[in-house]
C-alpha cells in the first residue's frame, strides 16, 4: 500500500499575508489538486468620510500567490 502525503501548507490560520492587490489574514485553507487554496480576509483601510457600505472583502487565492508579511 502506498500513501501519498500532501505537503504541509506554508501559511497558517490568522497569519498575515500579502498578495498583488493588497494584504490580509488567512481565514482558512484546504488542499486541492496538489496545491493549497486559501481564504484571505482583506484588511480594512481607514473609514472614508461617507462611512462604510459593507464589511471586509474575502478573496480565494492559491498558495503561490501569497507572501508572508
mmCIF file of N, CA and C in Angstrom, residues 35-62:
data_model
loop_
_atom_site.group_PDB
_atom_site.id
_atom_site.type_symbol
_atom_site.label_atom_id
_atom_site.label_comp_id
_atom_site.label_asym_id
_atom_site.label_seq_id
_atom_site.Cartn_x
_atom_site.Cartn_y
_atom_site.Cartn_z
ATOM 1 N N UNK A 35 -2.086 21.498 -4.502
ATOM 2 C CA UNK A 35 -1.715 22.820 -4.018
ATOM 3 C C UNK A 35 -2.638 23.187 -2.862
ATOM 4 N N UNK A 36 -2.366 24.297 -2.215
ATOM 5 C CA UNK A 36 -3.209 24.781 -1.127
ATOM 6 C C UNK A 36 -3.977 25.998 -1.604
ATOM 7 N N UNK A 37 -5.254 26.043 -1.265
ATOM 8 C CA UNK A 37 -6.128 27.159 -1.592
ATOM 9 C C UNK A 37 -6.488 27.857 -0.290
ATOM 10 N N UNK A 38 -6.331 29.188 -0.257
ATOM 11 C CA UNK A 38 -6.522 29.966 0.965
ATOM 12 C C UNK A 38 -7.685 30.936 0.825
ATOM 13 N N UNK A 39 -8.435 31.086 1.904
ATOM 14 C CA UNK A 39 -9.472 32.097 2.011
ATOM 15 C C UNK A 39 -8.863 33.232 2.828
ATOM 16 N N UNK A 40 -8.685 34.403 2.205
ATOM 17 C CA UNK A 40 -7.994 35.533 2.820
ATOM 18 C C UNK A 40 -8.979 36.675 3.066
ATOM 19 N N UNK A 41 -9.040 37.126 4.315
ATOM 20 C CA UNK A 41 -9.859 38.295 4.644
ATOM 21 C C UNK A 41 -8.965 39.516 4.531
ATOM 22 N N UNK A 42 -9.314 40.430 3.614
ATOM 23 C CA UNK A 42 -8.504 41.620 3.394
ATOM 24 C C UNK A 42 -8.650 42.590 4.556
ATOM 25 N N UNK A 43 -7.579 43.328 4.813
ATOM 26 C CA UNK A 43 -7.579 44.341 5.870
ATOM 27 C C UNK A 43 -8.448 45.517 5.452
ATOM 28 N N UNK A 44 -9.125 46.099 6.445
ATOM 29 C CA UNK A 44 -9.929 47.289 6.171
ATOM 30 C C UNK A 44 -9.032 48.514 6.279
ATOM 31 N N UNK A 45 -9.169 49.409 5.347
ATOM 32 C CA UNK A 45 -8.424 50.657 5.387
ATOM 33 C C UNK A 45 -9.138 51.658 6.283
ATOM 34 N N UNK A 46 -8.653 52.879 6.301
ATOM 35 C CA UNK A 46 -9.322 53.898 7.109
ATOM 36 C C UNK A 46 -10.747 54.130 6.600
ATOM 37 N N UNK A 47 -11.644 54.451 7.521
ATOM 38 C CA UNK A 47 -13.041 54.674 7.135
ATOM 39 C C UNK A 47 -13.168 55.958 6.326
ATOM 40 N N UNK A 48 -13.831 55.874 5.166
ATOM 41 C CA UNK A 48 -13.996 57.070 4.339
ATOM 42 C C UNK A 48 -14.973 58.062 4.989
ATOM 43 N N UNK A 49 -14.969 59.305 4.499
ATOM 44 C CA UNK A 49 -15.837 60.361 5.044
ATOM 45 C C UNK A 49 -17.317 59.989 4.972
ATOM 46 N N UNK A 50 -17.709 59.246 3.947
ATOM 47 C CA UNK A 50 -19.119 58.915 3.750
ATOM 48 C C UNK A 50 -19.533 57.636 4.477
ATOM 49 N N UNK A 51 -18.627 57.045 5.257
ATOM 50 C CA UNK A 51 -18.950 55.833 6.024
ATOM 51 C C UNK A 51 -18.719 54.557 5.233
ATOM 52 N N UNK A 52 -18.948 53.440 5.882
ATOM 53 C CA UNK A 52 -18.769 52.134 5.245
ATOM 54 C C UNK A 52 -20.104 51.621 4.721
ATOM 55 N N UNK A 53 -20.036 50.967 3.571
ATOM 56 C CA UNK A 53 -21.224 50.360 2.992
ATOM 57 C C UNK A 53 -21.337 48.903 3.435
ATOM 58 N N UNK A 54 -20.191 48.224 3.563
ATOM 59 C CA UNK A 54 -20.205 46.813 3.943
ATOM 60 C C UNK A 54 -18.969 46.457 4.733
ATOM 61 N N UNK A 55 -18.806 45.175 4.956
ATOM 62 C CA UNK A 55 -17.675 44.688 5.733
ATOM 63 C C UNK A 55 -16.444 44.465 4.889
ATOM 64 N N UNK A 56 -15.540 43.654 5.409
ATOM 65 C CA UNK A 56 -14.292 43.337 4.714
ATOM 66 C C UNK A 56 -14.569 42.517 3.463
ATOM 67 N N UNK A 57 -13.585 42.491 2.581
ATOM 68 C CA UNK A 57 -13.639 41.662 1.385
ATOM 69 C C UNK A 57 -12.841 40.399 1.638
ATOM 70 N N UNK A 58 -13.369 39.271 1.205
ATOM 71 C CA UNK A 58 -12.666 37.994 1.330
ATOM 72 C C UNK A 58 -12.357 37.483 -0.070
ATOM 73 N N UNK A 59 -11.109 37.041 -0.278
ATOM 74 C CA UNK A 59 -10.686 36.536 -1.583
ATOM 75 C C UNK A 59 -10.161 35.110 -1.440
ATOM 76 N N UNK A 60 -10.223 34.357 -2.526
ATOM 77 C CA UNK A 60 -9.695 32.995 -2.581
ATOM 78 C C UNK A 60 -8.458 33.022 -3.462
ATOM 79 N N UNK A 61 -7.314 32.571 -2.909
ATOM 80 C CA UNK A 61 -6.053 32.631 -3.654
ATOM 81 C C UNK A 61 -5.283 31.323 -3.512
ATOM 82 N N UNK A 62 -4.458 31.036 -4.509
ATOM 83 C CA UNK A 62 -3.548 29.892 -4.446
ATOM 84 C C UNK A 62 -2.351 30.247 -3.572
#
